[in-house]
């Protein structure tokens, strides 16, 4: 049934909830929350109500909408956040980059816990410490903890595998007590883990005292090498304590937030204050439209940032007042498990900090604007130059292909894609040449082009039948121009393939000189010279190099796999695990051949069928 917007507006309830706007392709283009669904959604379709340019453009694309009723504004806010993160609608203000902060994870639920690096906090019964502002600081701290408290760093499943494998090098270097050997009990090992947790909680005094005692004892026994070892550990612990940014400290925990914006971009700067001291800062870029207000941007940032981080401070300071502050405080309080206050300071030290954050945001924005201007010249600007050079308006997507082989052995092809002048790696493809024998680049190119576009046309038909649109990573999206790595010969091969399939796609050859460097473009039977210093030339060079690199890398990987092929790979019932077990058990194929079926069956992981397969394969010539 056709969706009648005016009729559906009459059905909207006067209740809180979330509304979801769709375009004619059923793509979600905007998600919003409302205290009253009927009042809020009606506003979009009232001629007298000014929602700004972005909302006006969005309304023009609305084909139908749906809504979800909630019991409260808080539930609506939570649901809105979840749906925006899942669907990333075009007209919602979005964080441009989803940053995650590193944590230290102690797997206390394991019998023999480990200390690990983690990017996310999950409900897995582990202990987490952080967040840290520096991944390097986390790795340094983990290395120190493992060294000082002699904790295991392996991934072995303990206690299931105790005694089944030889201990690793760390055990022999006395950097691990060797729980895999069964020589240390869970209780003894847990004592070291508990001491490590105390240290990560910020209490370094016990370990420093213990290390000093060990150092003095070694010195009294004239074991100066051992004493020097403990001395170095003491220095490392003191340095780590000074650098640690673990947030489980006493004092005020606050986030200071400010924003700077231009016509097209906005940067949010956030200062992290923990225990009354500023321990770090970070900035985030937002995609915006010209009619977004500072309050709109800050509200969108607060919702998206704090829905993705487990670290929520007691106080959050903003540069502007928001209508939603009470609901935000309630939501943040529930997420933190303790009271959270959102404030807008107007004077005093906190106001100065907000102003300082704003100045930092302006600095980042100005630097990024200049960087983006240069990047735009290298990408979009280069595409525009290439478009003028070829006389093809609206160039956006380019595809390039390359062939790689060694004297015709294991020929492969690569397909790389550039959009807006940048690599679109999700659309890259690899091809093994199936129908061509020997080093014939022209016929190999004919094969991969035929396969690429035939597959694309078949996928297009399937999508049309289902009423769906093509997405990134799909063969259905065809290029605006096909860039062939060569001159007339390669171009003619591509034109023949496209003509045979009934496709009309421009084909351009990237002509090289005697030194294998691009000298011009071959298009419409004419070689067009190109300025070697232009951005268009540099873009073509990057496209060629990427196609060549991708093909060479794939070819090398296949060669490597062929070179490490073992006769064990050809034996039925022998997979990777049994192959490793056999290689550990026997020094040579001859030694393996002398073993009986019963002896082969005794090897870990082997059963009678697998043992018999090995025996029959090794004796098949007798």
Coordinates of C-alpha atoms in Angstrom, one line a residue:
X1 CA 0.0 0.0 0.0
X2 CA 1.1 3.6 -0.7
X3 CA 2.2 5.5 2.4
X4 CA 0.0 8.6 2.9
X5 CA 2.1 10.9 5.1
X6 CA -0.8 13.2 6.0
X7 CA -2.9 10.3 7.1
X8 CA -0.1 8.7 9.0
X9 CA 0.6 12.0 10.8
X10 CA -2.9 11.8 12.3
X11 CA -2.2 8.4 13.9
X12 CA 0.9 9.6 15.8
X13 CA 0.5 9.3 19.6
X14 CA 1.1 12.0 22.1
X15 CA 3.7 9.9 23.8
X16 CA 7.6 9.8 24.1
X17 CA 9.4 7.7 21.5
X18 CA 11.7 7.5 18.5
X19 CA 10.8 8.4 14.9
X20 CA 12.6 6.9 11.9
X21 CA 12.5 8.6 8.5
X22 CA 13.0 6.5 5.3
X23 CA 13.5 7.6 1.7
X24 CA 11.9 5.9 -1.4
X25 CA 14.6 3.2 -1.4
X26 CA 13.7 2.3 2.3
X27 CA 17.0 3.7 3.5
X28 CA 16.9 5.3 6.9
X29 CA 17.9 8.9 6.5
X30 CA 17.2 10.4 9.9
X31 CA 16.4 9.2 13.5
X32 CA 15.2 11.4 16.2
X33 CA 13.6 11.3 19.7
X34 CA 10.6 13.2 21.0
X35 CA 8.8 13.9 24.2
X36 CA 5.6 13.9 22.1
X37 CA 5.8 12.0 18.8
X38 CA 2.8 13.8 17.3
X39 CA 4.0 17.3 18.1
X40 CA 7.6 16.7 17.0
X41 CA 7.0 14.8 13.8
X42 CA 4.2 17.2 12.7
X43 CA 6.7 20.1 12.9
X44 CA 8.7 18.7 10.0
X45 CA 5.8 18.9 7.6
X46 CA 4.5 22.4 8.7
X47 CA 5.4 25.1 6.1
X48 CA 5.5 27.8 8.8
X49 CA 8.1 25.9 10.9
X50 CA 11.7 26.5 10.1
X51 CA 13.9 23.5 10.8
X52 CA 16.9 24.8 8.9
X53 CA 18.4 23.9 5.5
X54 CA 19.5 20.4 6.5
X55 CA 16.1 19.3 7.9
X56 CA 14.4 21.0 4.9
X57 CA 16.5 18.9 2.5
X58 CA 15.8 15.8 4.6
X59 CA 12.0 16.3 4.5
X60 CA 12.1 16.5 0.7
X61 CA 13.5 13.0 0.7
X62 CA 11.1 11.4 3.2
X63 CA 9.0 8.8 1.5
X64 CA 7.6 7.2 4.7
X65 CA 8.3 7.0 8.4
X66 CA 7.9 4.7 11.4
X67 CA 8.0 5.2 15.1
X68 CA 8.6 3.3 18.3
X69 CA 6.8 4.3 21.5
X70 CA 8.8 4.4 24.8
X71 CA 7.7 4.8 28.4
X72 CA 9.9 7.8 29.0
X73 CA 12.2 10.4 27.5
X74 CA 15.2 8.5 28.9
X75 CA 14.2 5.3 27.1
X76 CA 13.8 7.3 23.9
X77 CA 17.3 8.8 24.3
X78 CA 18.8 5.3 24.8
X79 CA 16.9 3.8 21.8
X80 CA 17.8 6.8 19.6
X81 CA 21.5 6.3 20.4
X82 CA 21.4 2.6 19.7
X83 CA 19.6 3.1 16.3
X84 CA 21.9 5.9 15.2
X85 CA 25.0 3.8 15.9
X86 CA 23.5 0.9 14.0
X87 CA 22.2 2.7 10.9
X88 CA 24.4 5.9 10.8
X89 CA 21.7 8.0 9.0
X90 CA 22.7 10.6 6.4
X91 CA 21.1 13.6 8.1
X92 CA 22.1 12.9 11.7
X93 CA 25.1 14.7 13.1
X94 CA 27.7 12.0 13.4
X95 CA 31.1 11.5 15.0
X96 CA 33.5 11.1 12.1
X97 CA 35.8 8.7 14.0
X98 CA 34.9 6.1 16.6
X99 CA 37.9 6.2 19.0
X100 CA 38.5 3.7 21.7
X101 CA 40.8 4.0 24.6
X102 CA 43.2 1.2 25.8
X103 CA 42.7 -0.6 29.1
X104 CA 44.6 -3.2 31.1
X105 CA 42.6 -6.4 31.5
X106 CA 43.3 -9.0 34.2
X107 CA 41.5 -12.3 33.5
X108 CA 40.6 -13.1 37.1
X109 CA 38.0 -15.6 36.0
X110 CA 40.7 -17.9 34.7
X111 CA 42.4 -20.4 37.0
X112 CA 45.8 -18.9 36.1
X113 CA 45.0 -15.3 35.1
X114 CA 46.8 -13.1 32.6
X115 CA 47.3 -9.4 32.2
X116 CA 46.2 -8.3 28.7
X117 CA 45.8 -5.2 26.5
X118 CA 42.1 -4.4 25.7
X119 CA 40.3 -1.8 23.6
X120 CA 36.8 -2.5 25.0
X121 CA 35.4 -3.3 28.4
X122 CA 33.1 -6.3 28.2
X123 CA 31.2 -8.3 30.8
X124 CA 33.5 -11.3 31.0
X125 CA 34.2 -11.2 34.7
X126 CA 37.7 -9.7 34.2
X127 CA 39.1 -6.7 36.0
X128 CA 39.7 -3.6 33.9
X129 CA 42.0 -0.7 34.7
X130 CA 41.9 2.5 32.7
X131 CA 41.3 4.1 30.3
X132 CA 44.8 5.1 29.4
X133 CA 45.5 8.0 27.0
X134 CA 48.5 6.1 25.4
X135 CA 48.6 2.6 24.1
X136 CA 52.3 2.6 24.5
X137 CA 51.9 3.4 28.2
X138 CA 49.5 0.3 28.5
X139 CA 52.0 -2.0 26.8
X140 CA 54.9 -0.7 29.0
X141 CA 52.8 -1.3 32.1
X142 CA 51.8 -4.8 31.1
X143 CA 55.4 -5.7 30.3
X144 CA 56.5 -4.4 33.7
X145 CA 53.6 -6.2 35.6
X146 CA 54.4 -9.5 33.9
X147 CA 58.1 -9.1 34.6
X148 CA 57.8 -8.0 38.3
X149 CA 55.1 -10.5 39.3
X150 CA 56.2 -13.3 37.0
X151 CA 52.8 -13.9 35.3
X152 CA 52.2 -16.1 32.3
X153 CA 51.8 -14.5 28.8
X154 CA 50.9 -17.6 26.8
X155 CA 47.4 -18.5 25.5
X156 CA 47.4 -22.1 26.7
X157 CA 44.2 -23.4 28.2
X158 CA 45.0 -24.1 31.8
X159 CA 44.5 -26.4 33.7
X160 CA 43.3 -28.6 30.8
X161 CA 46.7 -28.7 29.1
X162 CA 49.0 -28.9 32.1
X163 CA 51.8 -31.3 31.4
X164 CA 50.8 -31.9 27.8
X165 CA 53.3 -29.5 26.2
X166 CA 56.8 -28.4 27.0
X167 CA 57.1 -25.1 28.9
X168 CA 58.0 -22.0 26.9
X169 CA 61.2 -19.9 27.0
X170 CA 59.8 -17.6 29.7
X171 CA 59.8 -20.5 32.1
X172 CA 63.5 -21.3 31.5
X173 CA 64.3 -17.6 31.8
X174 CA 62.5 -17.5 35.2
X175 CA 60.1 -14.9 33.9
X176 CA 57.1 -17.3 34.5
X177 CA 56.6 -19.8 37.3
X178 CA 55.4 -22.4 34.7
X179 CA 51.8 -23.2 35.6
X180 CA 51.7 -25.3 32.4
X181 CA 54.1 -27.7 34.1
X182 CA 52.0 -28.2 37.2
X183 CA 54.9 -27.1 39.5
X184 CA 52.9 -24.1 40.8
X185 CA 49.5 -24.3 42.5
X186 CA 46.5 -22.0 41.7
X187 CA 46.8 -20.5 45.2
X188 CA 50.5 -19.7 44.8
X189 CA 50.0 -18.2 41.4
X190 CA 46.9 -16.2 42.6
X191 CA 49.1 -14.5 45.2
X192 CA 51.2 -13.0 42.4
X193 CA 48.0 -11.9 40.6
X194 CA 46.6 -10.3 43.7
X195 CA 49.8 -8.3 44.2
X196 CA 49.7 -7.2 40.5
X197 CA 46.1 -6.0 41.0
X198 CA 47.2 -4.0 44.1
X199 CA 49.9 -2.4 42.0
X200 CA 47.4 -1.6 39.2
X201 CA 45.1 0.0 41.8
X202 CA 47.9 2.5 42.5
X203 CA 49.5 0.9 45.5
X204 CA 53.2 0.5 44.6
X205 CA 54.6 0.6 48.1
X206 CA 54.4 -3.1 48.9
X207 CA 56.1 -4.2 45.7
X208 CA 58.8 -1.5 46.0
X209 CA 59.5 -2.6 49.6
X210 CA 59.7 -6.2 48.5
X211 CA 62.0 -5.5 45.6
X212 CA 64.3 -3.4 47.8
X213 CA 64.6 -6.3 50.3
X214 CA 65.4 -8.7 47.5
X215 CA 68.0 -6.3 46.1
X216 CA 69.7 -5.8 49.6
X217 CA 69.6 -9.6 50.2
X218 CA 71.3 -10.3 46.8
X219 CA 73.9 -7.6 47.5
X220 CA 74.7 -9.1 51.0
X221 CA 75.2 -12.5 49.3
X222 CA 77.6 -10.8 46.8
X223 CA 75.2 -11.7 43.9
X224 CA 75.6 -8.4 42.2
X225 CA 74.1 -9.4 38.9
X226 CA 70.9 -10.4 40.7
X227 CA 71.0 -7.2 42.8
X228 CA 71.3 -5.1 39.6
X229 CA 68.3 -6.9 38.2
X230 CA 66.2 -5.9 41.2
X231 CA 67.6 -2.3 41.0
X232 CA 66.4 -2.0 37.4
X233 CA 63.0 -3.3 38.3
X234 CA 62.7 -0.7 41.1
X235 CA 63.5 2.0 38.6
X236 CA 61.0 0.7 36.2
X237 CA 58.2 0.5 38.9
X238 CA 58.9 4.1 40.0
X239 CA 58.9 5.4 36.4
X240 CA 55.6 3.5 35.7
X241 CA 54.0 4.9 38.8
X242 CA 54.8 8.4 37.7
X243 CA 53.4 7.9 34.2
X244 CA 50.3 5.9 35.1
X245 CA 47.0 7.5 34.2
X246 CA 44.8 4.9 35.9
X247 CA 41.6 6.7 36.9
X248 CA 40.9 4.9 40.2
X249 CA 42.3 7.8 42.3
X250 CA 40.8 10.1 44.8
X251 CA 39.6 13.6 43.9
X252 CA 37.5 15.1 41.2
X253 CA 36.8 13.3 38.0
X254 CA 35.6 15.7 35.3
X255 CA 35.4 16.0 31.5
X256 CA 35.8 19.5 30.0
X257 CA 34.2 19.8 26.6
X258 CA 34.3 22.7 24.0
X259 CA 33.8 23.0 20.3
X260 CA 35.0 25.0 17.3
X261 CA 33.3 24.9 13.9
X262 CA 33.5 26.2 10.4
X263 CA 31.0 26.0 7.5
X264 CA 31.7 22.4 6.8
X265 CA 33.5 20.9 9.8
X266 CA 33.4 20.9 13.6
X267 CA 36.0 19.8 16.2
X268 CA 35.1 18.9 19.7
X269 CA 38.0 19.1 22.2
X270 CA 37.7 17.2 25.5
X271 CA 40.0 17.4 28.6
X272 CA 40.1 14.5 30.9
X273 CA 40.5 15.5 34.6
X274 CA 41.0 12.6 37.0
X275 CA 41.7 12.9 40.7
X276 CA 41.8 16.7 40.3
X277 CA 44.6 16.6 37.6
X278 CA 44.3 16.8 33.9
X279 CA 45.6 13.4 32.7
X280 CA 44.9 13.7 29.0
X281 CA 43.0 15.3 26.1
X282 CA 41.5 14.3 22.8
X283 CA 39.6 15.7 19.9
X284 CA 36.9 14.4 17.6
X285 CA 35.6 15.6 14.2
X286 CA 31.9 15.9 13.5
X287 CA 30.1 15.8 10.1
X288 CA 27.8 18.9 10.1
X289 CA 25.6 21.1 8.0
X290 CA 25.6 24.9 7.9
X291 CA 22.4 25.3 10.0
X292 CA 23.6 23.1 12.9
X293 CA 23.8 25.1 16.1
X294 CA 26.6 24.7 18.7
X295 CA 24.0 23.2 21.1
X296 CA 22.9 20.7 18.5
X297 CA 26.5 19.6 17.9
X298 CA 27.4 19.3 21.6
X299 CA 24.2 17.4 22.4
X300 CA 24.9 14.9 19.5
X301 CA 28.5 14.5 20.7
X302 CA 27.7 13.9 24.3
X303 CA 25.1 11.2 23.4
X304 CA 27.4 9.4 20.9
X305 CA 30.6 9.7 22.9
X306 CA 29.3 8.6 26.3
X307 CA 27.3 5.7 24.7
X308 CA 30.5 4.2 23.5
X309 CA 32.9 4.7 26.5
X310 CA 32.6 3.0 29.9
X311 CA 34.5 5.8 31.6
X312 CA 32.0 8.4 32.7
X313 CA 33.2 11.1 35.2
X314 CA 31.2 12.6 38.1
X315 CA 31.0 16.0 36.3
X316 CA 30.8 17.1 32.7
X317 CA 31.3 20.8 31.8
X318 CA 29.8 22.1 28.5
X319 CA 30.2 25.4 26.7
X320 CA 26.4 25.9 26.1
X321 CA 23.1 25.2 27.8
X322 CA 21.1 22.2 26.4
X323 CA 17.4 21.6 26.7
X324 CA 18.1 17.9 27.3
X325 CA 20.4 18.3 30.3
X326 CA 18.0 16.7 32.9
X327 CA 17.5 13.7 30.7
X328 CA 21.2 13.5 29.8
X329 CA 22.1 13.5 33.6
X330 CA 19.6 10.7 34.3
X331 CA 21.0 8.6 31.4
X332 CA 24.6 9.2 32.4
X333 CA 23.9 8.5 36.0
X334 CA 22.3 5.1 35.1
X335 CA 25.3 4.2 32.9
X336 CA 27.9 5.2 35.5
X337 CA 26.0 3.7 38.5
X338 CA 26.6 7.0 40.4
X339 CA 25.4 10.5 40.2
X340 CA 26.6 12.6 37.1
X341 CA 26.2 16.3 36.9
X342 CA 26.3 18.2 33.6
X343 CA 27.1 21.9 34.1
X344 CA 27.8 25.1 32.0
X345 CA 30.3 27.2 34.0
X346 CA 30.2 31.0 33.4
X347 CA 33.0 32.1 35.6
X348 CA 36.0 30.8 37.6
X349 CA 38.5 28.1 36.9
X350 CA 36.1 25.7 35.1
X351 CA 35.0 28.4 32.7
X352 CA 38.7 29.1 32.0
X353 CA 39.2 25.4 31.2
X354 CA 36.3 25.4 28.8
X355 CA 37.7 28.4 27.1
X356 CA 41.1 26.7 26.9
X357 CA 39.5 23.6 25.4
X358 CA 37.8 25.9 22.8
X359 CA 41.1 27.5 21.8
X360 CA 42.6 24.0 21.4
X361 CA 39.7 23.0 19.2
X362 CA 40.1 26.1 17.1
X363 CA 43.8 25.2 16.6
X364 CA 43.0 21.6 15.6
X365 CA 40.3 22.8 13.2
X366 CA 42.6 25.4 11.5
X367 CA 45.4 22.8 11.1
X368 CA 42.9 20.2 9.9
X369 CA 41.3 22.6 7.4
X370 CA 44.7 23.2 5.8
X371 CA 45.5 19.5 5.8
X372 CA 42.1 18.7 4.3
X373 CA 42.6 21.4 1.6
X374 CA 45.8 19.8 0.6
X375 CA 44.2 16.3 0.7
X376 CA 41.3 17.6 -1.4
X377 CA 43.8 18.8 -4.0
X378 CA 45.4 15.4 -4.1
X379 CA 42.1 13.5 -4.4
X380 CA 38.9 15.3 -5.5
X381 CA 40.9 18.1 -7.2
X382 CA 43.0 15.5 -9.1
X383 CA 39.8 13.7 -10.2
X384 CA 38.4 17.0 -11.5
X385 CA 41.6 17.7 -13.4
X386 CA 41.5 14.2 -14.9
X387 CA 37.8 14.7 -15.8
X388 CA 38.7 17.8 -17.8
X389 CA 41.7 16.2 -19.4
X390 CA 39.6 13.3 -20.7
X391 CA 36.4 15.3 -21.4
X392 CA 34.4 13.0 -19.1
X393 CA 32.3 15.1 -16.7
X394 CA 31.4 13.7 -13.2
X395 CA 34.3 11.2 -12.8
X396 CA 34.1 9.6 -9.4
X397 CA 35.0 5.9 -9.5
X398 CA 38.0 4.4 -11.3
X399 CA 39.0 0.7 -11.6
X400 CA 42.4 -0.5 -12.6
X401 CA 43.6 -4.1 -13.3
X402 CA 47.0 -5.7 -13.4
X403 CA 48.4 -9.2 -14.1
X404 CA 51.3 -10.9 -12.2
X405 CA 53.0 -14.2 -12.9
X406 CA 56.4 -15.9 -13.0
X407 CA 57.0 -17.2 -16.5
X408 CA 53.3 -17.9 -16.7
X409 CA 53.3 -19.9 -13.5
X410 CA 50.3 -19.2 -11.2
X411 CA 49.1 -16.2 -13.1
X412 CA 46.9 -13.9 -11.0
X413 CA 45.0 -10.6 -11.6
X414 CA 44.2 -7.7 -9.3
X415 CA 41.4 -5.2 -9.4
X416 CA 41.8 -1.9 -7.4
X417 CA 39.2 0.8 -7.0
X418 CA 39.6 4.5 -6.3
X419 CA 36.6 6.7 -5.4
X420 CA 36.9 10.5 -4.9
X421 CA 40.6 10.0 -5.6
X422 CA 41.1 7.6 -2.7
X423 CA 41.5 3.8 -2.5
X424 CA 38.3 2.0 -1.8
X425 CA 39.8 -1.2 -0.4
X426 CA 36.5 -2.9 0.4
X427 CA 36.0 -3.2 -3.4
X428 CA 39.4 -4.6 -4.3
X429 CA 39.3 -8.1 -5.8
X430 CA 41.8 -10.9 -6.6
X431 CA 41.6 -13.3 -9.5
X432 CA 43.3 -16.6 -10.2
X433 CA 43.7 -17.0 -14.0
X434 CA 41.8 -20.2 -14.9
X435 CA 41.6 -20.4 -18.7
X436 CA 45.0 -19.1 -19.8
X437 CA 48.2 -21.2 -19.9
X438 CA 51.5 -19.5 -20.0
X439 CA 52.5 -15.8 -19.9
X440 CA 49.8 -14.2 -22.0
X441 CA 48.9 -10.9 -20.3
X442 CA 46.3 -9.9 -23.0
X443 CA 44.3 -13.1 -22.7
X444 CA 44.6 -13.1 -18.9
X445 CA 43.3 -9.5 -18.9
X446 CA 40.4 -10.6 -21.1
X447 CA 39.5 -13.4 -18.7
X448 CA 39.5 -11.2 -15.5
X449 CA 37.5 -8.4 -17.2
X450 CA 35.0 -10.8 -18.5
X451 CA 34.6 -12.4 -15.1
X452 CA 34.4 -9.1 -13.3
X453 CA 31.6 -7.5 -15.4
X454 CA 29.7 -10.7 -16.0
X455 CA 29.5 -11.3 -12.3
X456 CA 28.5 -7.7 -11.8
X457 CA 25.6 -7.9 -14.3
X458 CA 24.4 -11.1 -12.7
X459 CA 24.4 -9.5 -9.3
X460 CA 22.6 -6.4 -10.7
X461 CA 19.8 -8.7 -12.0
X462 CA 19.4 -10.4 -8.6
X463 CA 19.2 -7.0 -6.8
X464 CA 16.7 -5.6 -9.2
X465 CA 14.5 -8.7 -8.7
X466 CA 14.7 -8.1 -4.9
X467 CA 14.3 -4.3 -5.2
X468 CA 17.6 -3.7 -3.4
X469 CA 20.4 -1.2 -4.1
X470 CA 24.1 -2.0 -4.7
X471 CA 26.5 -1.4 -1.8
X472 CA 30.3 -1.1 -1.4
X473 CA 32.1 -4.3 -1.8
X474 CA 29.8 -5.5 -4.5
X475 CA 30.6 -6.2 -8.2
X476 CA 27.4 -4.4 -9.1
X477 CA 29.0 -1.0 -8.9
X478 CA 30.6 -0.2 -12.3
X479 CA 33.4 2.4 -12.8
X480 CA 32.9 5.8 -14.5
X481 CA 36.2 5.0 -16.3
X482 CA 38.3 1.9 -16.7
X483 CA 42.0 2.6 -16.4
X484 CA 44.2 0.0 -18.2
X485 CA 47.9 -0.4 -17.3
X486 CA 49.2 0.0 -20.9
X487 CA 48.4 1.5 -24.2
X488 CA 46.4 0.6 -27.3
X489 CA 46.6 -3.2 -26.8
X490 CA 45.2 -3.3 -23.3
X491 CA 42.5 -0.7 -24.2
X492 CA 41.3 -2.7 -27.2
X493 CA 41.0 -5.9 -25.1
X494 CA 38.9 -4.0 -22.5
X495 CA 36.7 -2.4 -25.3
X496 CA 36.1 -5.8 -26.9
X497 CA 35.0 -7.3 -23.5
X498 CA 32.7 -4.4 -22.7
X499 CA 31.2 -4.4 -26.2
X500 CA 30.6 -8.2 -26.1
X501 CA 28.7 -7.7 -22.8
X502 CA 26.7 -4.7 -24.1
X503 CA 28.3 -2.2 -21.6
X504 CA 29.3 1.4 -22.5
X505 CA 32.1 2.3 -20.1
X506 CA 34.9 4.7 -21.1
X507 CA 38.4 3.0 -21.2
X508 CA 41.6 4.9 -20.8
X509 CA 45.1 3.5 -21.2
X510 CA 48.0 4.6 -18.9
X511 CA 50.9 4.7 -21.4
X512 CA 54.5 4.1 -20.2
X513 CA 57.8 5.2 -21.6
X514 CA 60.9 3.1 -22.1
X515 CA 61.8 3.5 -18.4
X516 CA 58.4 2.0 -17.4
X517 CA 57.1 5.5 -16.2
X518 CA 53.7 6.9 -17.2
X519 CA 54.1 9.4 -20.0
X520 CA 50.5 10.0 -21.1
X521 CA 47.0 8.7 -21.5
X522 CA 45.5 6.7 -24.4
X523 CA 41.9 7.6 -24.9
X524 CA 39.6 7.5 -27.9
X525 CA 42.5 6.4 -30.1
X526 CA 44.6 9.4 -29.2
X527 CA 47.6 9.7 -26.8
X528 CA 47.0 12.6 -24.5
X529 CA 50.1 14.1 -22.9
X530 CA 49.9 14.8 -19.2
X531 CA 51.9 17.2 -17.0
X532 CA 54.2 15.1 -14.7
X533 CA 53.9 17.7 -12.0
X534 CA 50.1 17.8 -11.9
X535 CA 47.9 16.2 -9.2
X536 CA 46.2 14.2 -11.9
X537 CA 49.5 12.6 -12.9
X538 CA 50.3 11.8 -9.3
X539 CA 46.8 10.2 -8.9
X540 CA 47.3 8.0 -12.0
X541 CA 50.7 7.0 -10.7
X542 CA 49.2 6.0 -7.3
X543 CA 46.5 4.0 -9.1
X544 CA 49.0 2.1 -11.2
X545 CA 51.3 1.4 -8.2
X546 CA 48.4 0.2 -6.1
X547 CA 47.2 -2.2 -8.8
X548 CA 50.7 -3.5 -9.3
X549 CA 51.3 -3.9 -5.6
X550 CA 48.0 -5.7 -5.0
X551 CA 48.7 -8.2 -7.8
X552 CA 52.3 -8.8 -6.7
X553 CA 51.3 -9.4 -3.1
X554 CA 48.7 -11.9 -4.1
X555 CA 51.1 -13.7 -6.4
X556 CA 53.8 -13.9 -3.7
X557 CA 51.3 -15.4 -1.2
X558 CA 50.4 -18.1 -3.6
X559 CA 54.0 -18.9 -4.4
X560 CA 54.8 -19.0 -0.7
X561 CA 51.9 -21.5 0.0
X562 CA 53.1 -23.7 -2.9
X563 CA 56.7 -23.7 -1.5
X564 CA 55.6 -24.8 2.0
X565 CA 53.4 -27.6 0.7
X566 CA 54.1 -30.9 2.6
X567 CA 53.4 -34.4 1.5
X568 CA 51.3 -34.7 4.7
X569 CA 48.8 -32.2 3.1
X570 CA 48.0 -34.9 0.5
X571 CA 47.0 -37.6 3.0
X572 CA 43.3 -38.0 3.7
X573 CA 42.1 -37.4 7.3
X574 CA 45.2 -35.3 8.1
X575 CA 44.5 -31.7 8.9
X576 CA 46.8 -28.9 10.3
X577 CA 46.7 -30.2 13.9
X578 CA 47.5 -33.8 13.1
X579 CA 50.2 -32.6 10.6
X580 CA 51.9 -30.7 13.4
X581 CA 51.7 -33.6 15.8
X582 CA 53.3 -36.0 13.2
X583 CA 56.1 -33.5 12.5
X584 CA 56.8 -33.2 16.3
X585 CA 56.8 -37.0 16.7
X586 CA 59.2 -37.9 13.8
X587 CA 62.4 -36.4 12.7
X588 CA 62.1 -37.4 9.0
X589 CA 59.6 -39.1 6.6
X590 CA 61.8 -42.2 6.7
X591 CA 61.3 -42.5 10.4
X592 CA 57.6 -42.0 10.0
X593 CA 57.5 -44.7 7.4
X594 CA 59.0 -47.2 9.8
X595 CA 56.2 -46.7 12.3
X596 CA 53.4 -49.2 12.5
X597 CA 49.7 -48.3 12.6
X598 CA 49.6 -48.8 16.3
X599 CA 52.5 -46.5 16.9
X600 CA 51.0 -43.9 14.7
X601 CA 47.7 -44.1 16.6
X602 CA 49.5 -43.3 19.9
X603 CA 50.4 -39.8 18.7
X604 CA 48.3 -37.0 20.3
X605 CA 45.2 -36.2 18.1
X606 CA 45.5 -39.3 16.0
X607 CA 42.8 -42.1 15.7
X608 CA 42.9 -45.4 14.0
X609 CA 41.5 -44.1 10.7
X610 CA 44.0 -41.3 10.5
X611 CA 46.9 -43.6 11.5
X612 CA 45.9 -46.1 8.8
X613 CA 45.7 -43.3 6.2
X614 CA 49.2 -42.2 7.0
X615 CA 50.5 -45.8 6.9
X616 CA 48.8 -46.7 3.6
X617 CA 50.0 -43.4 1.9
X618 CA 53.7 -44.0 3.0
X619 CA 53.6 -47.7 1.8
X620 CA 51.5 -47.3 -1.3
X621 CA 54.4 -48.0 -3.7
X622 CA 55.3 -51.3 -2.0

